[in-house]
Amino acid sequence: MTFTVVDHLHMAHALRLAERGLFTTQPNPRVGCVIAQGAEVVGAGFHQRAGEPHAEVFALREAGERARGATAYVTLEPCAHHGRTPPCADALVAAGVARVMIAAEDPFPKVAGRGIEKLRTAGIVVESGLLRDEARELNIGFFSRIERGRPFVRVKLAMSLDGRTALANGESKWITGAAARADVQRWRARSSAILTGSGTVLADNPRLTARLNEGFSLSPMGRGQGEGRVLATDSPDAEAMASVPPLRVVLDRHLRTPPDSHVLDDSAPTLLLHGVAAACPDDRFSQVERAVVAERNEAFDLSAVLALLAARDVNEVHVEAGPTLCGALFAAGLADELLLYVAPILLGDSARPLLKLPPLVDMAARWCLQLYDQRMLGQDQRLRFRPAS
């Protein structure tokens, strides 16, 4: 299948529009749409928030009568079912578009080819696959949840040049500089959930919120690169994101979280996961939701944790935890990406290590990672690794 330069330009435009929903569409995918007559764009839009109109609707509204005979460029297969909004495939048919270009097919069972079938049945030419990898990357968590039954797991760690994450007494503020810390807030903001363990709560008392009041702008992540267009914090996109904060998830097998912990306040929705035998003598957890998760070998069954989160429509999990939990995710093959910040400092031999992993019997058993992206943030370096295929 041959795509023209104009096709590439319009689909790239649609992807840039889709990125504007990076912080706001959970649990829905981020989708953009461009309606064009040849090289001329006559309508454009993106999905802004779950329950509100999809990208195609906004684009068709802007195009009006000029949509008839035009080509629609959509980053994800148009829906073909009645959910909280009517089917977008029906809207495209009613508008009289002649051709629909789709970046990626939608694996959601109620769509999964039905949108394409409905369009073709109406006589519309449908082509797919243009910038498919970029479209899937933009919605990597959505595809993971639907196709694998678990969220995409991103483990965030910060370390010194000698591979240490904290002093021997647990002090870790601050290893990295302001630019790196602001970048972490953006990664938190795009996630469906922020996960940590009770050890981190006891040691650091983190807030685990996406804080936007620190003078930086939201910057959607470019496809495979990290930064793209900048959104001011007073934009509608930022306001929508701020009104739907990521879910805080605390793994606390024995309900050790102290009553004055920040994660027990009402600044963000919180889910506390514990073992079946755990008990609490007071009402410290009255402000948060609790759920029991299966255990294995005196630890959480992490696959069960992720399955529970997927059932709650969680697409991306951002992990900020200690070396034990982070190491367990890697050892179980459940870490999809390592977001690593490296500061130009040295902490010494007595400082705490990056990860706690089981010993290897030989080099053939080593964990191999592939560098996906790297960039400088002030004096710090940000590296993104994914498991080598």
Short mmCIF file of C-alpha atoms in Angstrom, two decimals:
data_model
loop_
_atom_site.label_atom_id
_atom_site.label_comp_id
_atom_site.label_asym_id
_atom_site.label_seq_id
_atom_site.Cartn_x
_atom_site.Cartn_y
_atom_site.Cartn_z
CA MET A 1 0.00 0.00 0.00
CA THR A 2 1.45 3.36 -1.06
CA PHE A 3 0.83 6.52 0.93
CA THR A 4 1.53 9.97 -0.49
CA VAL A 5 3.49 12.78 1.10
CA VAL A 6 0.20 14.59 1.69
CA ASP A 7 -1.17 11.50 3.45
CA HIS A 8 1.84 11.46 5.77
CA LEU A 9 1.50 15.17 6.53
CA HIS A 10 -2.19 14.92 7.40
CA MET A 11 -1.75 11.83 9.58
CA ALA A 12 1.19 13.44 11.39
CA HIS A 13 -1.09 16.44 12.00
CA ALA A 14 -3.76 14.10 13.41
CA LEU A 15 -1.19 12.53 15.74
CA ARG A 16 -0.11 15.94 17.02
CA LEU A 17 -3.75 16.69 17.75
CA ALA A 18 -4.15 13.36 19.55
CA GLU A 19 -1.20 14.25 21.80
CA ARG A 20 -3.24 17.14 23.18
CA GLY A 21 -5.35 14.57 25.01
CA LEU A 22 -2.30 12.96 26.60
CA PHE A 23 -3.29 13.97 30.14
CA THR A 24 -7.06 14.03 29.82
CA THR A 25 -8.64 11.04 28.07
CA GLN A 26 -8.12 8.26 30.63
CA PRO A 27 -9.33 5.53 30.31
CA ASN A 28 -10.00 6.23 26.63
CA PRO A 29 -7.22 6.31 24.04
CA ARG A 30 -5.81 9.59 22.71
CA VAL A 31 -7.19 10.12 19.21
CA GLY A 32 -6.87 12.87 16.61
CA CYS A 33 -8.70 13.41 13.31
CA VAL A 34 -8.07 15.60 10.26
CA ILE A 35 -10.57 16.07 7.41
CA ALA A 36 -8.91 17.16 4.17
CA GLN A 37 -9.78 17.98 0.59
CA GLY A 38 -6.49 17.16 -1.09
CA ALA A 39 -3.76 19.18 0.63
CA GLU A 40 -6.25 21.52 2.32
CA VAL A 41 -7.38 20.78 5.87
CA VAL A 42 -11.08 21.59 6.24
CA GLY A 43 -11.63 20.19 9.74
CA ALA A 44 -9.59 18.94 12.69
CA GLY A 45 -10.20 17.76 16.24
CA PHE A 46 -9.10 15.49 19.07
CA HIS A 47 -10.73 13.50 21.83
CA GLN A 48 -10.51 15.63 24.94
CA ARG A 49 -12.07 13.64 27.76
CA ALA A 50 -13.90 10.35 28.36
CA GLY A 51 -17.64 10.74 27.91
CA GLU A 52 -17.26 13.73 25.60
CA PRO A 53 -17.30 13.74 21.75
CA HIS A 54 -14.61 11.80 19.93
CA ALA A 55 -12.03 13.33 17.59
CA GLU A 56 -14.08 12.62 14.43
CA VAL A 57 -17.05 14.57 15.75
CA PHE A 58 -15.02 17.72 16.36
CA ALA A 59 -13.35 17.45 12.96
CA LEU A 60 -16.65 16.91 11.14
CA ARG A 61 -18.25 19.85 12.93
CA GLU A 62 -15.46 22.12 11.74
CA ALA A 63 -15.55 20.75 8.19
CA GLY A 64 -19.32 21.04 7.76
CA GLU A 65 -20.43 20.42 4.17
CA ARG A 66 -16.83 20.35 3.03
CA ALA A 67 -16.51 16.89 4.57
CA ARG A 68 -18.49 15.45 1.64
CA GLY A 69 -16.07 13.70 -0.71
CA ALA A 70 -13.12 14.43 1.60
CA THR A 71 -10.58 12.13 3.24
CA ALA A 72 -10.62 11.61 7.00
CA TYR A 73 -7.29 10.86 8.69
CA VAL A 74 -7.88 9.18 12.05
CA THR A 75 -5.19 7.91 14.41
CA LEU A 76 -7.37 5.02 15.69
CA GLU A 77 -10.12 2.99 14.02
CA PRO A 78 -13.46 4.81 14.38
CA CYS A 79 -15.78 3.23 16.93
CA ALA A 80 -18.80 1.30 15.67
CA HIS A 81 -20.80 0.88 18.87
CA HIS A 82 -22.98 2.99 21.14
CA GLY A 83 -21.06 3.73 24.33
CA ARG A 84 -21.19 7.05 26.13
CA THR A 85 -21.20 8.63 22.66
CA PRO A 86 -22.68 7.52 19.29
CA PRO A 87 -20.57 5.54 16.77
CA CYS A 88 -18.03 7.67 14.93
CA ALA A 89 -18.18 5.34 11.92
CA ASP A 90 -21.85 6.32 11.49
CA ALA A 91 -20.93 10.01 11.70
CA LEU A 92 -18.32 9.64 8.95
CA VAL A 93 -20.81 7.79 6.74
CA ALA A 94 -23.50 10.43 7.30
CA ALA A 95 -21.05 13.22 6.48
CA GLY A 96 -20.32 11.65 3.09
CA VAL A 97 -16.56 11.30 3.35
CA ALA A 98 -15.11 9.35 0.43
CA ARG A 99 -12.01 7.91 2.07
CA VAL A 100 -10.81 7.13 5.59
CA MET A 101 -7.15 6.68 6.48
CA ILE A 102 -6.58 4.89 9.80
CA ALA A 103 -3.24 4.76 11.59
CA ALA A 104 -3.96 1.85 13.95
CA GLU A 105 -6.75 -0.68 14.26
CA ASP A 106 -8.66 -0.66 17.55
CA PRO A 107 -8.32 -3.96 19.50
CA PHE A 108 -11.22 -3.10 21.84
CA PRO A 109 -13.67 -6.03 21.42
CA LYS A 110 -16.66 -3.79 20.63
CA VAL A 111 -14.69 -2.20 17.77
CA ALA A 112 -11.93 -4.59 16.52
CA GLY A 113 -12.56 -4.24 12.79
CA ARG A 114 -16.26 -3.41 13.01
CA GLY A 115 -15.59 0.27 12.38
CA ILE A 116 -13.65 -0.53 9.22
CA GLU A 117 -16.34 -2.98 8.10
CA LYS A 118 -19.11 -0.43 8.59
CA LEU A 119 -17.25 2.18 6.56
CA ARG A 120 -16.51 -0.21 3.71
CA THR A 121 -20.10 -1.45 3.66
CA ALA A 122 -21.14 2.17 3.07
CA GLY A 123 -18.82 2.36 0.06
CA ILE A 124 -16.06 4.35 1.74
CA VAL A 125 -12.47 3.53 0.80
CA VAL A 126 -10.57 2.52 3.95
CA GLU A 127 -6.80 2.19 4.27
CA SER A 128 -4.87 1.52 7.45
CA GLY A 129 -1.30 1.32 8.73
CA LEU A 130 0.02 4.82 8.02
CA LEU A 131 2.17 5.81 11.05
CA ARG A 132 0.77 2.79 12.91
CA ASP A 133 3.79 2.45 15.24
CA GLU A 134 3.56 6.10 16.26
CA ALA A 135 -0.17 5.80 16.93
CA ARG A 136 0.32 2.69 19.05
CA GLU A 137 3.16 4.33 20.99
CA LEU A 138 0.91 7.28 21.85
CA ASN A 139 -1.60 4.83 23.36
CA ILE A 140 0.85 2.20 24.57
CA GLY A 141 -1.03 1.67 27.82
CA PHE A 142 -4.42 1.30 26.14
CA PHE A 143 -3.06 -1.34 23.75
CA SER A 144 -1.33 -3.13 26.63
CA ARG A 145 -4.53 -3.29 28.69
CA ILE A 146 -6.69 -4.55 25.83
CA GLU A 147 -4.22 -6.93 24.18
CA ARG A 148 -2.27 -8.24 27.22
CA GLY A 149 -4.82 -7.80 29.99
CA ARG A 150 -2.50 -5.62 32.06
CA PRO A 151 -1.33 -2.00 32.09
CA PHE A 152 1.94 -0.76 30.66
CA VAL A 153 4.36 -0.50 33.60
CA ARG A 154 6.91 2.32 33.68
CA VAL A 155 9.42 2.20 36.55
CA LYS A 156 10.93 5.54 37.48
CA LEU A 157 14.27 5.65 39.32
CA ALA A 158 16.84 8.35 40.02
CA MET A 159 20.46 7.55 40.77
CA SER A 160 23.92 8.98 41.22
CA LEU A 161 26.75 8.26 38.81
CA ASP A 162 27.86 5.43 41.10
CA GLY A 163 24.45 3.76 40.87
CA ARG A 164 23.01 4.81 44.26
CA THR A 165 19.47 6.00 44.98
CA ALA A 166 19.71 7.24 48.58
CA LEU A 167 22.11 7.58 51.48
CA ALA A 168 22.39 4.72 53.95
CA ASN A 169 19.91 6.51 56.26
CA GLY A 170 17.35 6.68 53.45
CA GLU A 171 17.77 10.37 52.59
CA SER A 172 17.25 10.95 48.86
CA LYS A 173 16.09 14.58 48.47
CA TRP A 174 17.26 15.70 46.09
CA ILE A 175 19.38 13.50 43.85
CA THR A 176 18.26 15.30 40.68
CA GLY A 177 17.68 18.95 39.85
CA ALA A 178 14.53 20.98 39.29
CA ALA A 179 14.25 20.25 35.56
CA ALA A 180 14.31 16.49 36.11
CA ARG A 181 11.79 16.71 38.95
CA ALA A 182 9.45 18.76 36.75
CA ASP A 183 9.79 16.14 34.04
CA VAL A 184 8.71 13.45 36.51
CA GLN A 185 5.52 15.40 37.18
CA ARG A 186 4.63 15.19 33.49
CA TRP A 187 5.18 11.44 33.45
CA ARG A 188 2.98 11.13 36.53
CA ALA A 189 0.32 13.26 34.86
CA ARG A 190 0.06 11.09 31.75
CA SER A 191 -0.30 7.92 33.82
CA SER A 192 -3.52 6.31 34.95
CA ALA A 193 -2.03 5.27 38.28
CA ILE A 194 1.04 5.98 40.42
CA LEU A 195 2.17 2.92 42.35
CA THR A 196 4.40 2.59 45.38
CA GLY A 197 5.03 0.27 48.32
CA SER A 198 4.53 0.71 52.05
CA GLY A 199 8.30 0.88 52.54
CA THR A 200 8.50 4.04 50.46
CA VAL A 201 5.51 5.52 52.31
CA LEU A 202 7.20 4.85 55.65
CA ALA A 203 10.58 6.20 54.52
CA ASP A 204 9.61 9.23 52.41
CA ASN A 205 5.92 10.00 53.07
CA PRO A 206 5.39 10.88 49.36
CA ARG A 207 2.30 12.68 48.03
CA LEU A 208 2.24 10.77 44.72
CA THR A 209 0.29 13.50 42.96
CA ALA A 210 0.87 15.26 39.64
CA ARG A 211 1.62 18.78 40.85
CA LEU A 212 1.16 21.54 38.32
CA ASN A 213 1.71 24.54 40.56
CA GLU A 214 5.48 24.59 40.37
CA GLY A 215 5.84 26.96 37.43
CA PHE A 216 6.32 24.49 34.61
CA SER A 217 4.16 23.68 31.62
CA LEU A 218 2.66 20.40 30.55
CA SER A 219 4.61 19.06 27.60
CA PRO A 220 3.11 16.10 25.73
CA MET A 221 5.67 13.43 25.00
CA GLY A 222 6.76 13.37 21.38
CA ARG A 223 6.57 9.95 19.76
CA GLY A 224 9.69 8.20 21.02
CA GLN A 225 11.40 11.48 21.79
CA GLY A 226 10.02 12.86 25.04
CA GLU A 227 8.93 16.46 24.47
CA GLY A 228 6.56 17.96 21.95
CA ARG A 229 4.24 20.93 21.91
CA VAL A 230 3.93 22.89 25.17
CA LEU A 231 0.57 23.40 26.85
CA ALA A 232 0.27 26.27 29.32
CA THR A 233 -0.97 25.22 32.73
CA ASP A 234 -4.05 27.44 32.36
CA SER A 235 -5.12 25.71 29.11
CA PRO A 236 -8.32 23.62 28.98
CA ASP A 237 -6.15 20.51 28.63
CA ALA A 238 -4.32 21.26 31.89
CA GLU A 239 -7.56 22.04 33.72
CA ALA A 240 -9.10 18.77 32.58
CA MET A 241 -6.02 16.82 33.64
CA ALA A 242 -5.96 18.51 37.03
CA SER A 243 -9.59 17.56 37.64
CA VAL A 244 -8.89 13.83 37.08
CA PRO A 245 -5.64 13.05 38.95
CA PRO A 246 -3.94 9.67 38.57
CA LEU A 247 -5.02 6.97 41.00
CA ARG A 248 -2.56 6.49 43.87
CA VAL A 249 -1.94 2.79 44.49
CA VAL A 250 -0.15 1.68 47.68
CA LEU A 251 0.96 -1.93 48.16
CA ASP A 252 0.75 -2.47 51.91
CA ARG A 253 0.47 -6.17 52.81
CA HIS A 254 0.18 -5.61 56.56
CA LEU A 255 -1.56 -2.18 56.61
CA ARG A 256 1.51 -0.43 58.03
CA THR A 257 0.77 2.97 56.46
CA PRO A 258 0.81 5.58 59.27
CA PRO A 259 -2.32 7.68 59.86
CA ASP A 260 -0.51 10.94 59.04
CA SER A 261 0.71 9.73 55.62
CA HIS A 262 0.09 12.03 52.67
CA VAL A 263 -1.33 9.13 50.65
CA LEU A 264 -4.25 8.97 53.10
CA ASP A 265 -5.35 12.55 52.46
CA ASP A 266 -8.07 13.42 49.96
CA SER A 267 -5.84 15.17 47.42
CA ALA A 268 -6.18 12.28 44.94
CA PRO A 269 -8.15 9.04 44.66
CA THR A 270 -6.25 6.29 46.45
CA LEU A 271 -6.39 2.51 46.37
CA LEU A 272 -4.63 0.63 49.16
CA LEU A 273 -3.93 -3.03 48.42
CA HIS A 274 -3.27 -5.46 51.27
CA GLY A 275 -3.10 -9.13 52.15
CA VAL A 276 -6.09 -11.19 53.23
CA ALA A 277 -4.92 -11.46 56.84
CA ALA A 278 -4.15 -7.75 57.33
CA ALA A 279 -6.15 -5.87 59.95
CA CYS A 280 -6.24 -2.28 61.20
CA PRO A 281 -7.48 -1.34 64.70
CA ASP A 282 -8.57 2.21 63.78
CA ASP A 283 -10.24 4.18 60.98
CA ARG A 284 -7.10 5.66 59.38
CA PHE A 285 -8.09 4.23 55.99
CA SER A 286 -11.61 5.67 55.93
CA GLN A 287 -10.66 8.19 53.22
CA VAL A 288 -9.26 5.63 50.80
CA GLU A 289 -10.44 2.52 49.00
CA ARG A 290 -9.05 -0.85 50.04
CA ALA A 291 -8.84 -4.19 48.27
CA VAL A 292 -7.34 -7.60 49.00
CA VAL A 293 -4.79 -9.01 46.56
CA ALA A 294 -3.44 -12.55 46.36
CA GLU A 295 -0.03 -13.25 47.87
CA ARG A 296 2.72 -15.66 46.88
CA ASN A 297 5.83 -16.56 48.86
CA GLU A 298 5.14 -13.88 51.48
CA ALA A 299 4.84 -11.13 48.89
CA PHE A 300 2.18 -9.68 46.63
CA ASP A 301 1.36 -11.56 43.45
CA LEU A 302 2.33 -8.68 41.18
CA SER A 303 0.55 -10.18 38.17
CA ALA A 304 -2.64 -10.17 40.24
CA VAL A 305 -2.02 -6.53 41.18
CA LEU A 306 -1.75 -5.54 37.52
CA ALA A 307 -4.80 -7.61 36.55
CA LEU A 308 -6.80 -5.81 39.23
CA LEU A 309 -5.68 -2.43 37.89
CA ALA A 310 -6.50 -3.43 34.31
CA ALA A 311 -10.00 -4.37 35.46
CA ARG A 312 -10.28 -0.78 36.70
CA ASP A 313 -9.38 0.52 33.21
CA VAL A 314 -5.86 1.56 34.21
CA ASN A 315 -3.73 1.94 31.08
CA GLU A 316 -0.32 3.18 32.27
CA VAL A 317 1.21 2.57 35.70
CA HIS A 318 3.97 4.89 36.85
CA VAL A 319 6.03 3.19 39.59
CA GLU A 320 7.91 5.23 42.19
CA ALA A 321 9.09 2.76 44.79
CA GLY A 322 12.15 1.34 46.50
CA PRO A 323 14.69 -1.14 45.14
CA THR A 324 12.77 -4.19 46.43
CA LEU A 325 9.45 -3.55 44.66
CA CYS A 326 11.12 -2.19 41.52
CA GLY A 327 13.45 -5.18 41.43
CA ALA A 328 10.52 -7.57 41.90
CA LEU A 329 8.75 -6.06 38.90
CA PHE A 330 11.84 -6.58 36.75
CA ALA A 331 12.42 -10.10 38.09
CA ALA A 332 8.81 -11.02 37.27
CA GLY A 333 9.11 -9.65 33.72
CA LEU A 334 6.44 -7.03 34.43
CA ALA A 335 8.48 -3.84 33.94
CA ASP A 336 7.89 -2.53 30.42
CA GLU A 337 10.05 0.57 30.66
CA LEU A 338 12.73 1.98 32.93
CA LEU A 339 12.63 5.76 33.25
CA LEU A 340 16.05 6.51 34.73
CA TYR A 341 17.38 9.90 35.81
CA VAL A 342 21.15 10.07 36.34
CA ALA A 343 22.59 12.95 38.35
CA PRO A 344 26.25 14.06 38.16
CA ILE A 345 26.93 13.24 41.81
CA LEU A 346 28.57 10.45 43.81
CA LEU A 347 27.01 8.99 46.97
CA GLY A 348 29.58 6.40 48.03
CA ASP A 349 29.64 2.68 48.78
CA SER A 350 27.37 2.81 51.83
CA ALA A 351 24.49 4.41 49.90
CA ARG A 352 21.52 2.33 48.76
CA PRO A 353 21.63 0.43 45.44
CA LEU A 354 19.36 1.02 42.45
CA LEU A 355 17.57 -2.35 42.40
CA LYS A 356 17.40 -5.54 44.42
CA LEU A 357 17.43 -8.42 41.95
CA PRO A 358 17.93 -12.15 42.53
CA PRO A 359 21.49 -13.44 41.96
CA LEU A 360 22.36 -14.75 38.51
CA VAL A 361 23.85 -18.17 37.88
CA ASP A 362 25.62 -16.98 34.74
CA MET A 363 25.78 -14.09 32.28
CA ALA A 364 23.26 -15.76 29.98
CA ALA A 365 20.56 -15.04 32.58
CA ARG A 366 21.26 -11.29 32.73
CA TRP A 367 18.51 -8.74 32.14
CA CYS A 368 19.12 -7.02 28.81
CA LEU A 369 17.70 -3.57 28.14
CA GLN A 370 17.52 -1.47 25.00
CA LEU A 371 18.03 2.30 25.09
CA TYR A 372 14.85 3.87 23.73
CA ASP A 373 15.50 7.57 24.33
CA GLN A 374 17.98 9.85 26.08
CA ARG A 375 18.17 13.57 26.74
CA MET A 376 19.61 16.16 29.10
CA LEU A 377 17.43 17.91 31.66
CA GLY A 378 19.55 20.64 33.17
CA GLN A 379 22.63 18.87 34.54
CA ASP A 380 20.85 15.51 34.74
CA GLN A 381 20.45 12.86 32.08
CA ARG A 382 17.18 11.06 31.42
CA LEU A 383 17.40 7.57 29.94
CA ARG A 384 14.48 5.42 28.83
CA PHE A 385 15.09 1.69 28.52
CA ARG A 386 12.82 -1.14 27.45
CA PRO A 387 13.48 -4.89 27.66
CA ALA A 388 15.51 -6.08 24.70
CA SER A 389 13.40 -8.21 22.37
#
